[in-house]
Short mmCIF file of C-alpha atoms and ligand atoms in Angstrom, two decimals:
data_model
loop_
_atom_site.label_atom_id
_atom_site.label_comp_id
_atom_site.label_asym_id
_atom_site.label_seq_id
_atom_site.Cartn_x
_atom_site.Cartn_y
_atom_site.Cartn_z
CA UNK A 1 74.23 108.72 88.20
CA UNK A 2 77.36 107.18 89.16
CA UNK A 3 79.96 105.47 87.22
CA UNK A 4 82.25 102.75 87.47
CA UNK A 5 84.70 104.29 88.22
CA UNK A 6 83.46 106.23 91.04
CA UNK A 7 82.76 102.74 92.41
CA UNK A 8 85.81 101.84 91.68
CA UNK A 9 87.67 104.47 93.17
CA UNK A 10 86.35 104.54 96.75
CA UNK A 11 86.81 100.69 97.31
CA UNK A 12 90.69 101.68 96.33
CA UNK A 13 90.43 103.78 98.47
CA UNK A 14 90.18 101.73 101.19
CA UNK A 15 91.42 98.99 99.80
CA UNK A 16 94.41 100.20 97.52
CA UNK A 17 95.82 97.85 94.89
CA UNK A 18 98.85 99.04 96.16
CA UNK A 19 98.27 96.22 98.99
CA UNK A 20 97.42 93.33 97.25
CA UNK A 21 100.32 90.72 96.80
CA UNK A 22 102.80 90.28 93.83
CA UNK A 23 100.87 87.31 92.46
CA UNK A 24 97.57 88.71 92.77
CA UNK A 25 95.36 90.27 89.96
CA UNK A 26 92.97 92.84 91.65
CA UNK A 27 91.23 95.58 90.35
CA UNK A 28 88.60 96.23 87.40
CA UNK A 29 89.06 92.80 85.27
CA UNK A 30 86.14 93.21 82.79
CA UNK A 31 84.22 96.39 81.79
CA UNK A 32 84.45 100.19 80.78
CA UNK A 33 85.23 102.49 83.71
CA UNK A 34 83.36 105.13 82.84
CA UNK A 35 79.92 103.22 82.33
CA UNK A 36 76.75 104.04 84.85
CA UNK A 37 75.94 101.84 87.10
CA UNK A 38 72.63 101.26 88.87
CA UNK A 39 72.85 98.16 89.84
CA UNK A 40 75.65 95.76 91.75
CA UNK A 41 75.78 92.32 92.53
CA UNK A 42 78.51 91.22 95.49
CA UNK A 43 79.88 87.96 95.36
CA UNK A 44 82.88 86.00 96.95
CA UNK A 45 83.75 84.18 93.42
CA UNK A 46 82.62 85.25 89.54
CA UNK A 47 80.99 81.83 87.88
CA UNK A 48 78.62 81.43 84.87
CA UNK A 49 76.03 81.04 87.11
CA UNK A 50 76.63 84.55 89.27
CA UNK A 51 76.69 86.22 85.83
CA UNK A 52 73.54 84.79 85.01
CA UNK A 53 72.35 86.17 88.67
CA UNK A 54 73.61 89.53 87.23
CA UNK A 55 72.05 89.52 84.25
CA UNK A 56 68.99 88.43 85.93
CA UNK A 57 68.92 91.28 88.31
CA UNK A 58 70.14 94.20 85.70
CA UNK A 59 73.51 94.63 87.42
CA UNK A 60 75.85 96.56 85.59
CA UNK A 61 78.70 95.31 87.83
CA UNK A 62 79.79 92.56 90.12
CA UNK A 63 82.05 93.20 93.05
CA UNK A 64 83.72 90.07 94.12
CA UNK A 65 86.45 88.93 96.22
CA UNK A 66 88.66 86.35 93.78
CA UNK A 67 89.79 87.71 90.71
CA UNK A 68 88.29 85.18 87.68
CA UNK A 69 91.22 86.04 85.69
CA UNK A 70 93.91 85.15 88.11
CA UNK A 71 96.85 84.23 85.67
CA UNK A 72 96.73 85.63 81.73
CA UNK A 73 94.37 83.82 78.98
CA UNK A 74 95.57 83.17 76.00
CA UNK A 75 92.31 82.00 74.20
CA UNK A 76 88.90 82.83 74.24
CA UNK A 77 86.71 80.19 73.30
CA UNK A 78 85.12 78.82 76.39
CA UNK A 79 87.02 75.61 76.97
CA UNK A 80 87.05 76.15 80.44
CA UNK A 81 84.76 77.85 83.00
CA UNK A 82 86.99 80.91 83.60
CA UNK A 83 86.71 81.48 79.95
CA UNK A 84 83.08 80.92 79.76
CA UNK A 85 82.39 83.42 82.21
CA UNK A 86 84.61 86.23 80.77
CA UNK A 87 82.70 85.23 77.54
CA UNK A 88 79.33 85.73 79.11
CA UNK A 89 80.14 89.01 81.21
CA UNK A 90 81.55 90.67 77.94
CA UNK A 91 78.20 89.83 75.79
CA UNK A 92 76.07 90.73 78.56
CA UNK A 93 78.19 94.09 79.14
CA UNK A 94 78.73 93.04 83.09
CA UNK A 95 81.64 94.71 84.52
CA UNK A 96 83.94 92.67 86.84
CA UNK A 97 86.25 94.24 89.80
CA UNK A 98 87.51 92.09 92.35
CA UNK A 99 89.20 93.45 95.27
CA UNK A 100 91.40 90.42 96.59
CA UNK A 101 94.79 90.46 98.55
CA UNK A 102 94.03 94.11 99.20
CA UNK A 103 91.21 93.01 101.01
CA UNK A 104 92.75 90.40 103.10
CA UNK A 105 96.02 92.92 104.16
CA UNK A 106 93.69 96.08 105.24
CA UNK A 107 93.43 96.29 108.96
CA UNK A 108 89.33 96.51 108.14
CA UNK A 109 89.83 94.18 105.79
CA UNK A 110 88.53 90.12 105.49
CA UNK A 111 90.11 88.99 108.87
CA UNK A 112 88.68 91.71 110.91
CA UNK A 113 85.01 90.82 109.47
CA UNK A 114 85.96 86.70 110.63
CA UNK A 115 86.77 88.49 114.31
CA UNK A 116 83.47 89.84 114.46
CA UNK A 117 81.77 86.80 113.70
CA UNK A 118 83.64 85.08 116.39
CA UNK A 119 83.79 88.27 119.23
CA UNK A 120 87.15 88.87 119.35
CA UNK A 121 88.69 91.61 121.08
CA UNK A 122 91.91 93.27 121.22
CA UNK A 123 92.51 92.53 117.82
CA UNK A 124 95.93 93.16 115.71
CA UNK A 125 97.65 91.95 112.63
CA UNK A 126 99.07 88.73 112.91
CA UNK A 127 101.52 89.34 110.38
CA UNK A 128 102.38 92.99 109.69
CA UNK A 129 103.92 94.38 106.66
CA UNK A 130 107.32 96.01 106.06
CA UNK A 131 108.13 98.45 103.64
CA UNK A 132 104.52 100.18 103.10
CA UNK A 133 105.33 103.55 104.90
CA UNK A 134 107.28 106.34 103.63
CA UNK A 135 108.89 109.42 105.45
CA UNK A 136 108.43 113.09 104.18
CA UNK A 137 110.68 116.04 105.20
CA UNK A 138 109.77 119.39 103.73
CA UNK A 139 111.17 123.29 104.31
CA UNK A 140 109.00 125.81 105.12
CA UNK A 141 109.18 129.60 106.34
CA UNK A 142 108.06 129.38 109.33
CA UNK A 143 104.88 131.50 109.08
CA UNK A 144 103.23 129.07 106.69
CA UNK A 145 104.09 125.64 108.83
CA UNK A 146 100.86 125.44 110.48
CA UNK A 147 99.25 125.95 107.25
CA UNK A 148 101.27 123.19 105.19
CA UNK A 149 100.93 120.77 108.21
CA UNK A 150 97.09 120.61 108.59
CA UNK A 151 97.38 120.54 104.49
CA UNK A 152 99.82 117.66 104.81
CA UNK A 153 97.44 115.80 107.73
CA UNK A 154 93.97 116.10 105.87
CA UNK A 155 95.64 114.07 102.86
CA UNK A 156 96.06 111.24 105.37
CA UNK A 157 100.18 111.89 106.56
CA UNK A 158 100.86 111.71 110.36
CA UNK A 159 98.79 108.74 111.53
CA UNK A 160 100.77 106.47 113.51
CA UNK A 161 98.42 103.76 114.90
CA UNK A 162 96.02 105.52 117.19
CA UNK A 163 97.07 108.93 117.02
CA UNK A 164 96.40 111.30 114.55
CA UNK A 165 98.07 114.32 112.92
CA UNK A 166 101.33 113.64 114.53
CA UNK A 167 104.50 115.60 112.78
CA UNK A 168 108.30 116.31 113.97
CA UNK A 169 109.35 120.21 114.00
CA UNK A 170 112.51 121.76 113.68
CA UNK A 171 113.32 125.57 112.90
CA UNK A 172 116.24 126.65 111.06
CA UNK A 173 118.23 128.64 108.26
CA UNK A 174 117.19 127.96 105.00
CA UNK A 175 119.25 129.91 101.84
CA UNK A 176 118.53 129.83 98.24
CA UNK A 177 119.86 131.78 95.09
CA UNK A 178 116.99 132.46 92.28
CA UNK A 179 117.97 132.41 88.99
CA UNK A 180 116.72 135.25 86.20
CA UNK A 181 114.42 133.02 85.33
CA UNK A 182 112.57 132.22 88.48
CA UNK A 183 109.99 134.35 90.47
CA UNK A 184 110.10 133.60 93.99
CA UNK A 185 108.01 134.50 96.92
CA UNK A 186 110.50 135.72 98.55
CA UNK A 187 114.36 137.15 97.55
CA UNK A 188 114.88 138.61 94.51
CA UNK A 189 116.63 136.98 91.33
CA UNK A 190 120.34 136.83 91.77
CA UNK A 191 120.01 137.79 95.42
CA UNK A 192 121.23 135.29 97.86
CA UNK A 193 118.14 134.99 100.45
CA UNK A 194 118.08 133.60 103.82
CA UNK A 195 114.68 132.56 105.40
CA UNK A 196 113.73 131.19 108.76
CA UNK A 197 112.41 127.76 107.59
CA UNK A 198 110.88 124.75 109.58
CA UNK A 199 111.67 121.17 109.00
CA UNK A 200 107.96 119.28 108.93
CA UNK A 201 108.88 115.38 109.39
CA UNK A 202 106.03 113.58 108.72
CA UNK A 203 104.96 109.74 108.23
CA UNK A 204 102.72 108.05 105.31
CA UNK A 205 101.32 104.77 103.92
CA UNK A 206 102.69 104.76 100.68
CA UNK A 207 100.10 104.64 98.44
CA UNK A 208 99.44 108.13 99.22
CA UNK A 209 102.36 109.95 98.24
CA UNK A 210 100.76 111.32 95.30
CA UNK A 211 98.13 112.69 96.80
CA UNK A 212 100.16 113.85 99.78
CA UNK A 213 102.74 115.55 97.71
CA UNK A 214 100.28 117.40 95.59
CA UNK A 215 98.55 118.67 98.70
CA UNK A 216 102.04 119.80 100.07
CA UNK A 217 102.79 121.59 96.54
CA UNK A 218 99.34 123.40 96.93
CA UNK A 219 99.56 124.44 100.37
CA UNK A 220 103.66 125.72 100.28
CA UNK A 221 104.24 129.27 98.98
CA UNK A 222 107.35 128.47 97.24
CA UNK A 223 107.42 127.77 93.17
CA UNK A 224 110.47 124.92 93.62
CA UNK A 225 109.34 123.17 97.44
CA UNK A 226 112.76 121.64 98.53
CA UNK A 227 111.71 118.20 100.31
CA UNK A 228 112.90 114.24 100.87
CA UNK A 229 111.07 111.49 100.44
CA UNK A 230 111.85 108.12 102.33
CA UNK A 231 110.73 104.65 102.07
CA UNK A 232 110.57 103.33 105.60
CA UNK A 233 111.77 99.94 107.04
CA UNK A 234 109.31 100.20 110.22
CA UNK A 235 106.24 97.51 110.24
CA UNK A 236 102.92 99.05 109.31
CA UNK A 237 100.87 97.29 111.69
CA UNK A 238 97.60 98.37 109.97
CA UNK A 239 98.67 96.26 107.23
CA UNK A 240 99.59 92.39 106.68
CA UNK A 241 97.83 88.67 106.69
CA UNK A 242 95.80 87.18 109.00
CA UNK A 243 94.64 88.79 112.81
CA UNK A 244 95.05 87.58 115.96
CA UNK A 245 92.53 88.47 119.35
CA UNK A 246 91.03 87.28 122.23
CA UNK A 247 87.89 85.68 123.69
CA UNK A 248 86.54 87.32 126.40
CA UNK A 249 85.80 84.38 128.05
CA UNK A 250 88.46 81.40 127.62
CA UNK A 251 86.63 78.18 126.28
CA UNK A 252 87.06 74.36 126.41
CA UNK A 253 88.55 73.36 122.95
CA UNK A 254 85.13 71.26 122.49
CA UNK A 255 82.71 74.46 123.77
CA UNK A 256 85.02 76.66 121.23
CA UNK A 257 84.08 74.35 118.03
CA UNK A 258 80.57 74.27 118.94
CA UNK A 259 80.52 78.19 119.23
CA UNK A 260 82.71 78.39 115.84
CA UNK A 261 80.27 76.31 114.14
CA UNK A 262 77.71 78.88 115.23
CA UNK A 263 79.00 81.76 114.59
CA UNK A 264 80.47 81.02 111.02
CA UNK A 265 77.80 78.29 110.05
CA UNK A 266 79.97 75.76 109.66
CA UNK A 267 79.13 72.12 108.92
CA UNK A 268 82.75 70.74 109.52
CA UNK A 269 85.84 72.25 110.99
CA UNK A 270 88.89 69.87 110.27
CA UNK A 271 91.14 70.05 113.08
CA UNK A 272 94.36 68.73 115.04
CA UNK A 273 94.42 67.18 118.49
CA UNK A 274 93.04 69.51 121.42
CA UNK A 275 95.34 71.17 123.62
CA UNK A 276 95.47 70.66 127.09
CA UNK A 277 93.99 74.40 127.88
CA UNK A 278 90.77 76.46 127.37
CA UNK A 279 91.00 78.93 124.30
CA UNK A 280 91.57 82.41 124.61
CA UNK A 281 94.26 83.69 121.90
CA UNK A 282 92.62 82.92 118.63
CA UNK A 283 94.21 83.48 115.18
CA UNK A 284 92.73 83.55 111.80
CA UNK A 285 93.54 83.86 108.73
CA UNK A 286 90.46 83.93 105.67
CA UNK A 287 91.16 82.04 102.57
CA UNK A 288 94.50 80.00 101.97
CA UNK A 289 96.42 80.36 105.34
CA UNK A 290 99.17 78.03 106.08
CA UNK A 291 101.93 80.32 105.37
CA UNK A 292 101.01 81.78 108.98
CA UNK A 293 100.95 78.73 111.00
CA UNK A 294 104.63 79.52 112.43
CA UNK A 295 103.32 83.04 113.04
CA UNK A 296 100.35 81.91 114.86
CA UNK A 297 102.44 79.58 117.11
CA UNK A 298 105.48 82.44 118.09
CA UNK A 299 102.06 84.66 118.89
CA UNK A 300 101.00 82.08 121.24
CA UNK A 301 97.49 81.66 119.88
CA UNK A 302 95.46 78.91 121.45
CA UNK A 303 94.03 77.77 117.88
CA UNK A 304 94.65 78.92 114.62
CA UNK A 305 91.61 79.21 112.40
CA UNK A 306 91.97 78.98 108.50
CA UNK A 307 91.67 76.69 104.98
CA UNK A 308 93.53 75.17 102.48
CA UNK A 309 95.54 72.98 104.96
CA UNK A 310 97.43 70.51 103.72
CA UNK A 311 98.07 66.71 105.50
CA UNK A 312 102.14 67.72 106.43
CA UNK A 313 101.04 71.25 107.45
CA UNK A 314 98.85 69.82 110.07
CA UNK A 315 101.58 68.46 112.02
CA UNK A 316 102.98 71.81 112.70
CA UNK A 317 100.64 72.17 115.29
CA UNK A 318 102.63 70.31 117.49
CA UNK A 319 100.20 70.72 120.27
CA UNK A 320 101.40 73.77 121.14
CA UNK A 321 98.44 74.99 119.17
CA UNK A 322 95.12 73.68 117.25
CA UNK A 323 94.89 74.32 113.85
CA UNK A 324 91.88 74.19 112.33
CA UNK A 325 90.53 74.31 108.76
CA UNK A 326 87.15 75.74 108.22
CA UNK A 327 87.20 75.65 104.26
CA UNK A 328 88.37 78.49 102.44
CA UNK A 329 84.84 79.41 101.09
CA UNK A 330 83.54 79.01 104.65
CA UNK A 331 86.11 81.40 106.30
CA UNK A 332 85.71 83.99 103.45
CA UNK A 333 81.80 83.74 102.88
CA UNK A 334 81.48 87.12 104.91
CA UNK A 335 83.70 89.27 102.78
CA UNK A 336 80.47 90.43 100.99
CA UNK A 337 78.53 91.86 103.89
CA UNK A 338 82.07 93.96 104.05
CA UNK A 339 81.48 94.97 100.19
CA UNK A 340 77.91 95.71 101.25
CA UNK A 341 78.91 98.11 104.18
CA UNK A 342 81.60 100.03 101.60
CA UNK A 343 79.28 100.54 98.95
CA UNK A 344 76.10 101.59 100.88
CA UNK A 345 77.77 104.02 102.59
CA UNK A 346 78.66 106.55 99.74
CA UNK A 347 76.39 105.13 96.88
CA UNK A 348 72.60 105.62 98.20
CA UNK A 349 71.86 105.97 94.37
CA UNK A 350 72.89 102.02 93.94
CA UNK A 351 70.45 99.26 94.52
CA UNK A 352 72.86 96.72 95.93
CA UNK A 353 72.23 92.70 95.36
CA UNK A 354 73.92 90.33 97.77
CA UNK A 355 74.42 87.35 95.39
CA UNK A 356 72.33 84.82 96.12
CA UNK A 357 74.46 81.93 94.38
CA UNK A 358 76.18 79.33 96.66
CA UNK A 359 79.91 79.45 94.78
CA UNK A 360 81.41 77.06 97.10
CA UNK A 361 82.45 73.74 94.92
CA UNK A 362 83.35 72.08 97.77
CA UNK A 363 80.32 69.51 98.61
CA UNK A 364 80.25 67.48 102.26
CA UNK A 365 78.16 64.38 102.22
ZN1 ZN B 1 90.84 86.37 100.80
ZN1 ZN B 2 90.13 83.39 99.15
#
């Protein structure tokens, strides 16, 4: 039987909380981690009404992409409908997790399931993150680098973009005085030793160190391992908002709605004035997206596809690109087919409900 927490655990670990943004409010909101769980409902939003679906279909948990609490609650009485729902998943013993910003930043994240919809190809992060990789440098005699560099790789150091298991090398002198107390590997207490060592240089997304250090303590046959740690200033370009790609082939602005419309079901794609070229770079950005307009215009993208455009953003465009505003509950409806995928994967044990509720409160008439 699996847990919560086991549930919990492998969607962090592909989409850490470590990635979500300062403002955000990820993770398990509602429930008891260490619960069973046979059944899960996946759902863009948490309302009354999705509970109910929960409750209806014996879910123990719903996965969802925004967070019902968002900022704190100070009462509990159901005066509004983020209240009410907390109220209803805690009687009903329904577990909420909500795996938000994380989502969005991941490089398999929210905006590459959008780029499928729509075919694009050559695909990268429109906006990259800084500050998300760290460097380690650790000493090792040199018989056991091999050994502590495959441990080092298998908990997830050494990927830089495409290639795997990459490391830096360097061999050297490395001298050490144990104390009475100590018991080393190699030396004797109070004896000045000197050891051929290696230098292993190796890169990391942050939100491993843990588990990368504790692999490098295991696999290092010293008692005190002598290593730095440093937080990087390079772009992780697995990591950031919104994705940018091509067609492969370049439409008229007019053929390019029609095909959007098909692809993401749209009913009604708000939009500036066409440009005076077919479309080929396409940008996107799922959920709340104007913060990347400027991006999508240095990055030369032929329209840039989002929500939650307001009147004053839309004359950024400037015709040097078309923005256009799908609706934020349009762009994101597909994030649960990428819950789906996550969770059937590794949990064959878990019948798994794609909500059936239509969240959006955004009507057209
Ligand atoms: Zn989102
Ligand atoms: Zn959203």
């Amino acid at each position: 039987m699996s847990k919560i927490k086991d549930i919990v655990q492998h969607l962090e670990s592909i989409a850490p909380l470590a990635y979500q943004e300062s403002y955000d409010n990820a993770g398990l909101i509602i429930g008891d981690a260490s619960k069973n769980v046979s059944n899960v409902l996946i759902s863009l939003d948490v309302t009354e009404e999705v509970v109910e679906e929960a409750i209806s279909k014996n879910c123990e948990l719903i996965v969802a992409h925004h967070p019902i609490i968002f900022k704190g609650l100070k009462k509990l009485t159901g005066s509004n409908y983020v209240e009410r729902t907390v109220i209803k998943a805690i009687k009903n013993d329904i577990a909420i997790y909500a795996s938000h910003t994380n989502l969005d930043n991941i490089r398999t994240g929210v905006n590459a399931k959008i780029s499928e919809k729509l075919g694009l190809i050559n695909t990268e992060i429109l906006s990259p993150k800084n500050g998300f990789l760290g460097k380690l440098s650790v000493f090792v005699p040199q018989e056991n680098s091999v050994e502590l560099k495959k441990a080092l790789h298998q908990a997830g150091a050494g990927q830089i973009g495409e290639y795997k298991d990459c490391a830096f090398e360097t061999a050297g002198k490395g001298s050490f005085l144990p104390s009475d107390k100590a018991n080393p590997s190699i030396g004797k207490s109070g004896e000045l030793e000197t050891v051929d060592e290696h230098k292993i240089e190796v890169i990391f997304p942050i939100h491993l160190k843990n588990k990368i250090l504790s692999a490098m303590k295991k696999a290092h046959p010293y008692e005190e391992v002598a290593y730095y740690l440093h937080q990087l200033e390079n772009t992780y370009d697995d990591l950031g908002s919104g994705m940018i790609g091509e067609i492969s082939e370049p439409m008229e602005p007019k053929d390019f709605f029609d095909y959007m419309k098909d692809k993401m079901g749209l009913e009604v794609i708000k939009h500036t004035k066409a440009i005076n070229r077919k479309i080929k770079k396409v940008a996107i950005c799922g959920g709340a997206g104007s913060f990347l307009i400027s991006q999508a215009k240095n990055k030369q993208a032929d329209i840039y596809i989002s929500s939650d455009i307001k009147y004053h953003e839309f004359f950024d465009a400037e015709e040097r690109l078309i923005i256009a505003d799908i609706g934020h509950y349009e762009s994101e409806r597909f994030t649960n087919e990428i819950f789906y995928a996550i969770l059937k994967e590794n949990f064959a044990n878990i019948a798994l409900h794609l909500g059936q509720t239509v969240t959006n409160p955004i009507k057209y008439y």
